[in-house]
């Protein structure tokens, strides 16, 4: 169990991957799906001068949804989000997790935010690297959609200092 504790801590550190995750948890309008619970939220970098974007991971029964959102207004201090695209995620095993763009990059799409479905494994130096990545998506802000991408050339990493 002592070996799994650092892995759990590292995965928990991935949840608010791109700072200001609480900003990404404003009001969603309209709801992406009834009966869903938000697991995590990630602020995404958009185009300069354009609207703000975020992604939310929603648990809907046994399914997971990754929802791309655009900020469409404010409700007091909280942003109001509109869902503009979503993908349904099927985890091949309970150990697979949705790896956040703050730790993932793709050599094919170096400028885009990338989500991956895989596992983080502790390395001898205390860092964590992705393993068994089975699916990945990039956020295409210009087209306001998420697109599946090949997993080759993709790496998710967490250094011991992070």
Coordinates of N, CA and C in Angstrom, one line a residue:
X1 N 0.8 -1.2 0.0 CA 0.0 0.0 0.0 C 0.9 1.3 0.0
X2 N 2.0 1.2 0.6 CA 2.9 2.4 0.7 C 3.4 2.8 -0.7
X3 N 3.4 1.9 -1.7 CA 3.8 2.2 -3.0 C 2.7 2.9 -3.8
X4 N 1.4 2.6 -3.4 CA 0.3 3.1 -4.1 C 0.0 4.5 -3.6
X5 N 0.3 4.9 -2.4 CA 0.0 6.2 -1.9 C 0.6 7.3 -2.7
X6 N 1.9 7.3 -3.1 CA 2.4 8.4 -4.0 C 1.7 8.4 -5.3
X7 N 1.3 7.3 -5.9 CA 0.6 7.3 -7.1 C -0.8 8.0 -7.0
X8 N -1.5 7.7 -5.9 CA -2.7 8.3 -5.7 C -2.5 9.8 -5.5
X9 N -1.5 10.2 -4.7 CA -1.2 11.6 -4.5 C -0.9 12.3 -5.9
X10 N -0.2 11.7 -6.7 CA 0.2 12.2 -8.0 C -1.1 12.4 -8.9
X11 N -2.0 11.4 -8.9 CA -3.2 11.5 -9.7 C -4.1 12.6 -9.1
X12 N -4.2 12.7 -7.8 CA -5.0 13.8 -7.2 C -4.4 15.2 -7.6
X13 N -3.1 15.2 -7.8 CA -2.5 16.5 -8.2 C -2.8 16.9 -9.6
X14 N -3.2 15.9 -10.4 CA -3.6 16.2 -11.8 C -4.9 16.8 -11.9
X15 N -5.8 16.7 -11.0 CA -7.2 17.2 -11.1 C -7.2 18.7 -11.4
X16 N -6.6 19.6 -10.6 CA -6.7 21.0 -11.0 C -5.5 21.4 -11.9
X17 N -5.2 20.6 -13.0 CA -4.0 20.7 -13.7 C -3.7 22.1 -14.2
X18 N -4.6 22.8 -14.7 CA -4.3 24.2 -15.3 C -4.8 25.2 -14.3
X19 N -4.0 25.8 -13.4 CA -4.4 26.7 -12.4 C -5.8 27.3 -12.6
X20 N -6.4 27.8 -11.5 CA -7.6 28.4 -11.5 C -8.8 27.5 -11.8
X21 N -8.6 26.2 -11.4 CA -9.7 25.2 -11.7 C -11.0 25.7 -11.0
X22 N -10.9 26.4 -9.9 CA -12.2 26.8 -9.3 C -12.9 27.8 -10.2
X23 N -12.2 28.6 -11.0 CA -12.8 29.4 -12.0 C -13.6 28.6 -13.1
X24 N -13.1 27.4 -13.3 CA -13.7 26.6 -14.3 C -15.0 25.9 -13.8
X25 N -15.3 26.1 -12.5 CA -16.4 25.5 -11.9 C -17.6 26.4 -11.7
X26 N -17.8 27.3 -12.6 CA -18.9 28.2 -12.5 C -20.2 27.5 -12.9
X27 N -21.2 28.2 -13.2 CA -22.5 27.7 -13.6 C -22.5 27.2 -15.0
X28 N -22.9 26.0 -15.2 CA -23.0 25.4 -16.6 C -24.3 25.6 -17.1
X29 N -24.4 26.2 -18.3 CA -25.8 26.5 -18.9 C -25.7 26.1 -20.4
X30 N -26.6 25.3 -20.8 CA -27.4 24.4 -20.1 C -26.6 23.2 -19.5
X31 N -27.2 22.4 -18.6 CA -26.5 21.2 -18.1 C -26.1 20.3 -19.2
X32 N -24.9 19.8 -19.2 CA -24.4 18.9 -20.2 C -25.2 17.6 -20.2
X33 N -25.6 17.1 -19.0 CA -26.4 15.9 -19.0 C -27.0 15.8 -17.6
X34 N -28.3 15.4 -17.5 CA -28.9 15.2 -16.2 C -28.4 14.1 -15.5
X35 N -28.3 14.2 -14.2 CA -27.8 13.1 -13.3 C -26.3 12.9 -13.3
X36 N -25.6 13.9 -13.8 CA -24.1 13.8 -13.9 C -23.5 14.7 -12.7
X37 N -22.4 14.2 -12.3 CA -21.6 14.9 -11.3 C -20.3 15.3 -11.8
X38 N -19.9 16.6 -11.6 CA -18.6 17.0 -12.1 C -17.5 16.4 -11.2
X39 N -16.5 15.8 -11.9 CA -15.4 15.2 -11.2 C -14.2 16.1 -11.1
X40 N -13.9 16.8 -12.2 CA -12.9 17.8 -12.3 C -13.2 18.9 -13.3
X41 N -12.5 20.0 -13.2 CA -12.6 21.1 -14.1 C -11.3 21.7 -14.4
X42 N -11.0 22.0 -15.7 CA -9.7 22.5 -16.1 C -9.9 23.7 -16.9
X43 N -9.2 24.8 -16.6 CA -9.2 26.0 -17.4 C -8.3 25.7 -18.6
X44 N -8.7 26.2 -19.8 CA -8.0 26.0 -21.0 C -7.5 27.3 -21.6
X45 N -6.4 27.4 -22.3 CA -6.0 28.6 -22.9 C -6.8 28.7 -24.2
X46 N -7.3 29.9 -24.4 CA -8.1 30.2 -25.6 C -7.3 31.1 -26.5
X47 N -8.0 31.7 -27.5 CA -7.3 32.6 -28.4 C -7.3 34.0 -27.7
X48 N -6.2 34.7 -27.9 CA -6.1 36.0 -27.3 C -7.2 36.9 -27.6
X49 N -7.8 37.5 -26.6 CA -8.9 38.4 -26.8 C -10.3 37.7 -27.0
X50 N -10.3 36.4 -27.0 CA -11.5 35.7 -27.2 C -12.1 35.2 -25.9
X51 N -13.2 34.4 -26.0 CA -13.8 33.9 -24.8 C -12.9 32.9 -24.0
X52 N -13.2 32.7 -22.8 CA -12.5 31.8 -22.0 C -13.1 30.4 -22.2
X53 N -12.3 29.3 -22.1 CA -12.7 28.0 -22.3 C -12.3 27.1 -21.1
X54 N -13.1 26.1 -20.9 CA -12.7 25.1 -19.8 C -13.2 23.7 -20.3
X55 N -12.7 22.7 -19.6 CA -13.2 21.4 -19.8 C -13.6 20.8 -18.5
X56 N -14.7 20.0 -18.5 CA -15.2 19.4 -17.3 C -15.3 17.9 -17.5
X57 N -14.8 17.1 -16.5 CA -15.0 15.7 -16.5 C -16.2 15.4 -15.7
X58 N -17.2 14.8 -16.3 CA -18.5 14.5 -15.6 C -18.7 13.0 -15.5
X59 N -19.1 12.5 -14.3 CA -19.4 11.1 -14.1 C -20.9 11.0 -14.2
X60 N -21.4 10.2 -15.2 CA -22.8 10.0 -15.4 C -23.1 8.5 -15.3
X61 N -23.4 8.1 -14.1 CA -23.6 6.6 -13.9 C -22.2 5.9 -14.0
X62 N -22.2 5.0 -15.0 CA -20.9 4.3 -15.3 C -20.1 4.9 -16.4
X63 N -20.7 6.0 -17.0 CA -19.9 6.6 -18.1 C -19.2 7.9 -17.6
X64 N -18.2 8.3 -18.3 CA -17.6 9.5 -18.1 C -17.7 10.4 -19.4
X65 N -17.9 11.7 -19.2 CA -18.0 12.6 -20.3 C -16.9 13.7 -20.1
X66 N -16.3 14.0 -21.2 CA -15.4 15.2 -21.2 C -16.1 16.2 -22.0
X67 N -16.4 17.4 -21.3 CA -17.2 18.4 -21.9 C -16.4 19.7 -22.1
X68 N -16.4 20.2 -23.4 CA -15.7 21.4 -23.7 C -16.7 22.5 -23.5
X69 N -16.3 23.6 -22.8 CA -17.2 24.7 -22.5 C -16.7 26.0 -22.9
X70 N -17.5 27.0 -23.2 CA -17.1 28.3 -23.5 C -17.8 29.2 -22.5
X71 N -17.1 30.2 -22.0 CA -17.7 31.2 -21.0 C -18.6 32.1 -21.8
X72 N -19.9 32.1 -21.4 CA -20.9 32.9 -22.1 C -21.4 34.1 -21.3
X73 N -20.9 34.3 -20.1 CA -21.3 35.4 -19.2 C -20.9 35.2 -17.8
X74 N -21.5 35.9 -16.9 CA -21.1 35.8 -15.5 C -22.4 35.9 -14.7
X75 N -22.4 35.2 -13.6 CA -23.5 35.2 -12.6 C -22.8 35.7 -11.3
X76 N -22.8 37.0 -11.1 CA -22.1 37.5 -9.9 C -20.6 37.4 -10.2
X77 N -19.9 36.7 -9.3 CA -18.4 36.5 -9.5 C -18.1 35.2 -10.3
X78 N -19.1 34.3 -10.5 CA -18.9 33.1 -11.1 C -19.2 33.2 -12.6
X79 N -18.3 32.5 -13.4 CA -18.5 32.5 -14.8 C -19.7 31.5 -15.2
X80 N -20.4 31.8 -16.2 CA -21.5 30.9 -16.8 C -20.9 30.2 -18.0
X81 N -21.0 28.9 -18.0 CA -20.4 28.1 -19.1 C -21.5 27.5 -20.0
X82 N -21.3 27.4 -21.3 CA -22.1 26.7 -22.2 C -21.3 25.6 -22.8
X83 N -21.9 24.4 -22.8 CA -21.3 23.2 -23.4 C -21.3 23.4 -24.9
X84 N -20.1 23.1 -25.5 CA -20.1 23.3 -27.0 C -19.7 22.0 -27.7
X85 N -19.1 21.0 -26.9 CA -18.7 19.7 -27.5 C -18.5 18.8 -26.3
X86 N -18.6 17.5 -26.6 CA -18.4 16.5 -25.6 C -18.0 15.2 -26.2
X87 N -17.2 14.4 -25.4 CA -16.9 13.0 -25.8 C -17.2 12.1 -24.7
X88 N -17.7 10.9 -25.0 CA -18.0 9.9 -24.0 C -16.7 9.0 -23.8
X89 N -16.4 8.8 -22.6 CA -15.1 8.1 -22.3 C -15.5 6.7 -21.7
X90 N -14.9 5.7 -22.2 CA -15.1 4.3 -21.6 C -13.7 3.9 -21.1
X91 N -13.6 3.7 -19.8 CA -12.3 3.3 -19.2 C -12.2 1.8 -19.3
X92 N -11.0 1.4 -19.9 CA -10.8 -0.1 -20.1 C -10.6 -0.8 -18.8
X93 N -10.1 0.0 -17.7 CA -9.9 -0.6 -16.4 C -10.1 0.5 -15.4
X94 N -10.3 0.1 -14.1 CA -10.4 1.1 -13.1 C -9.1 1.9 -12.8
X95 N -8.0 1.4 -13.3 CA -6.7 2.1 -13.1 C -6.5 3.2 -14.1
X96 N -7.2 3.1 -15.2 CA -7.1 4.2 -16.2 C -7.8 5.5 -15.7
X97 N -7.1 6.6 -16.0 CA -7.6 7.9 -15.5 C -7.6 8.9 -16.7
X98 N -8.4 9.9 -16.6 CA -8.3 11.0 -17.6 C -7.1 11.9 -17.2
X99 N -6.1 11.9 -18.0 CA -4.9 12.7 -17.7 C -5.1 14.1 -18.3
X100 N -4.8 15.1 -17.5 CA -5.1 16.5 -17.8 C -4.1 17.1 -18.7
X101 N -4.4 18.2 -19.5 CA -3.5 18.9 -20.4 C -2.4 19.6 -19.7
X102 N -2.5 19.9 -18.4 CA -1.3 20.6 -17.7 C -0.1 19.6 -17.7
X103 N -0.3 18.3 -17.9 CA 0.8 17.4 -17.8 C 1.0 16.6 -19.1
X104 N 0.1 16.8 -20.1 CA 0.2 16.0 -21.3 C 0.6 16.9 -22.5
X105 N 1.3 16.3 -23.4 CA 1.7 17.0 -24.6 C 1.8 16.0 -25.7
X106 N 1.6 16.5 -27.0 CA 1.7 15.7 -28.1 C 2.7 16.3 -29.1
X107 N 3.6 15.5 -29.7 CA 4.5 16.0 -30.7 C 3.8 16.4 -31.9
X108 N 2.6 15.8 -32.2 CA 1.9 16.1 -33.4 C 1.1 17.4 -33.3
X109 N 0.7 17.7 -32.1 CA -0.2 18.9 -31.8 C 0.4 19.7 -30.6
X110 N 1.6 20.2 -30.8 CA 2.3 20.9 -29.7 C 1.6 22.1 -29.1
X111 N 0.8 22.8 -29.9 CA 0.2 24.0 -29.4 C -1.2 23.8 -28.7
X112 N -1.7 22.6 -28.9 CA -3.1 22.3 -28.4 C -3.1 21.7 -27.0
X113 N -4.2 21.9 -26.2 CA -4.4 21.2 -25.0 C -4.8 19.8 -25.3
X114 N -4.2 18.8 -24.6 CA -4.4 17.4 -24.8 C -4.8 16.7 -23.6
X115 N -5.9 15.9 -23.7 CA -6.3 15.0 -22.7 C -6.0 13.6 -23.1
X116 N -5.7 12.7 -22.2 CA -5.4 11.3 -22.5 C -6.0 10.4 -21.5
X117 N -6.3 9.2 -21.9 CA -6.8 8.2 -21.1 C -5.8 7.1 -20.9
X118 N -5.2 7.0 -19.7 CA -4.1 6.1 -19.5 C -3.8 6.0 -18.0
X119 N -2.6 5.6 -17.7 CA -2.2 5.4 -16.3 C -0.9 6.2 -16.0
X120 N -0.7 6.7 -14.8 CA 0.5 7.3 -14.4 C 1.3 6.3 -13.6
X121 N 2.6 6.1 -13.9 CA 3.4 5.1 -13.2 C 4.6 5.8 -12.7
X122 N 4.9 5.5 -11.4 CA 6.1 6.1 -10.7 C 7.4 5.6 -11.4
X123 N 8.3 6.5 -11.6 CA 9.6 6.1 -12.2 C 10.6 6.1 -11.1
X124 N 11.8 5.5 -11.3 CA 12.8 5.3 -10.3 C 13.3 6.7 -9.6
X125 N 13.2 7.8 -10.4 CA 13.6 9.1 -9.9 C 12.5 9.8 -9.1
X126 N 11.3 9.1 -8.9 CA 10.2 9.7 -8.1 C 9.3 10.5 -9.0
X127 N 9.5 10.6 -10.3 CA 8.6 11.3 -11.2 C 7.5 10.3 -11.6
X128 N 6.5 10.8 -12.4 CA 5.5 9.9 -12.9 C 5.4 10.1 -14.4
X129 N 5.2 9.0 -15.1 CA 5.1 9.1 -16.6 C 3.9 8.3 -17.0
X130 N 3.2 8.7 -18.1 CA 2.1 8.0 -18.6 C 2.5 6.6 -19.1
X131 N 1.6 5.7 -19.0 CA 1.8 4.3 -19.4 C 0.4 3.8 -19.9
X132 N 0.4 2.9 -20.9 CA -0.8 2.3 -21.3 C -1.9 3.3 -21.7
X133 N -1.5 4.4 -22.4 CA -2.4 5.4 -22.9 C -3.2 4.8 -24.1
X134 N -4.5 4.7 -24.0 CA -5.3 4.0 -25.0 C -6.1 5.0 -25.9
X135 N -6.3 6.2 -25.4 CA -7.0 7.2 -26.2 C -6.5 8.6 -25.8
X136 N -6.7 9.5 -26.8 CA -6.3 10.9 -26.5 C -7.1 11.9 -27.4
X137 N -7.3 13.1 -26.8 CA -8.1 14.1 -27.5 C -7.4 15.4 -27.4
X138 N -7.5 16.2 -28.5 CA -6.9 17.6 -28.5 C -8.1 18.5 -28.5
X139 N -7.9 19.7 -27.9 CA -9.0 20.7 -27.9 C -8.6 21.7 -29.1
X140 N -9.5 21.7 -30.1 CA -9.3 22.6 -31.2 C -10.2 23.9 -30.9
X141 N -9.5 24.9 -30.4 CA -10.2 26.1 -30.0 C -10.8 26.8 -31.2
X142 N -10.1 26.8 -32.3 CA -10.6 27.6 -33.5 C -11.9 27.0 -33.9
X143 N -12.1 25.7 -33.9 CA -13.3 25.0 -34.4 C -14.2 24.7 -33.2
X144 N -13.8 25.0 -32.0 CA -14.6 24.8 -30.8 C -15.1 23.3 -30.7
X145 N -14.1 22.4 -30.8 CA -14.4 21.0 -30.7 C -13.3 20.2 -30.1
X146 N -13.5 19.0 -29.7 CA -12.5 18.1 -29.3 C -12.3 17.0 -30.4
X147 N -11.1 16.7 -30.7 CA -10.9 15.7 -31.8 C -10.0 14.6 -31.3
X148 N -10.3 13.3 -31.6 CA -9.5 12.2 -31.2 C -8.1 12.3 -32.0
X149 N -7.1 12.0 -31.3 CA -5.7 12.0 -31.9 C -5.0 10.7 -31.6
X150 N -4.0 10.4 -32.4 CA -3.2 9.2 -32.2 C -2.4 9.3 -30.9
X151 N -2.2 8.2 -30.2 CA -1.5 8.2 -28.9 C 0.0 8.2 -29.1
X152 N 0.5 7.8 -30.3 CA 1.9 7.9 -30.5 C 2.4 9.3 -30.5
X153 N 3.5 9.6 -29.9 CA 4.0 11.0 -29.8 C 3.4 11.7 -28.6
X154 N 2.6 11.0 -27.7 CA 2.0 11.7 -26.6 C 2.7 11.3 -25.3
X155 N 2.9 12.2 -24.4 CA 3.5 12.0 -23.1 C 2.9 12.8 -22.1
X156 N 2.5 12.2 -21.0 CA 2.0 12.9 -19.8 C 3.1 12.6 -18.7
X157 N 3.5 13.7 -18.0 CA 4.6 13.5 -17.0 C 4.3 14.5 -15.9
X158 N 4.8 14.0 -14.7 CA 4.7 14.8 -13.4 C 6.0 14.6 -12.8
X159 N 6.7 15.7 -12.6 CA 8.0 15.7 -12.0 C 7.9 15.7 -10.5
X160 N 8.9 15.2 -9.7 CA 8.7 15.1 -8.3 C 8.5 16.4 -7.6
X161 N 8.9 17.5 -8.2 CA 8.8 18.9 -7.6 C 7.4 19.4 -7.8
X162 N 6.6 18.9 -8.8 CA 5.3 19.4 -9.1 C 4.3 19.1 -8.0

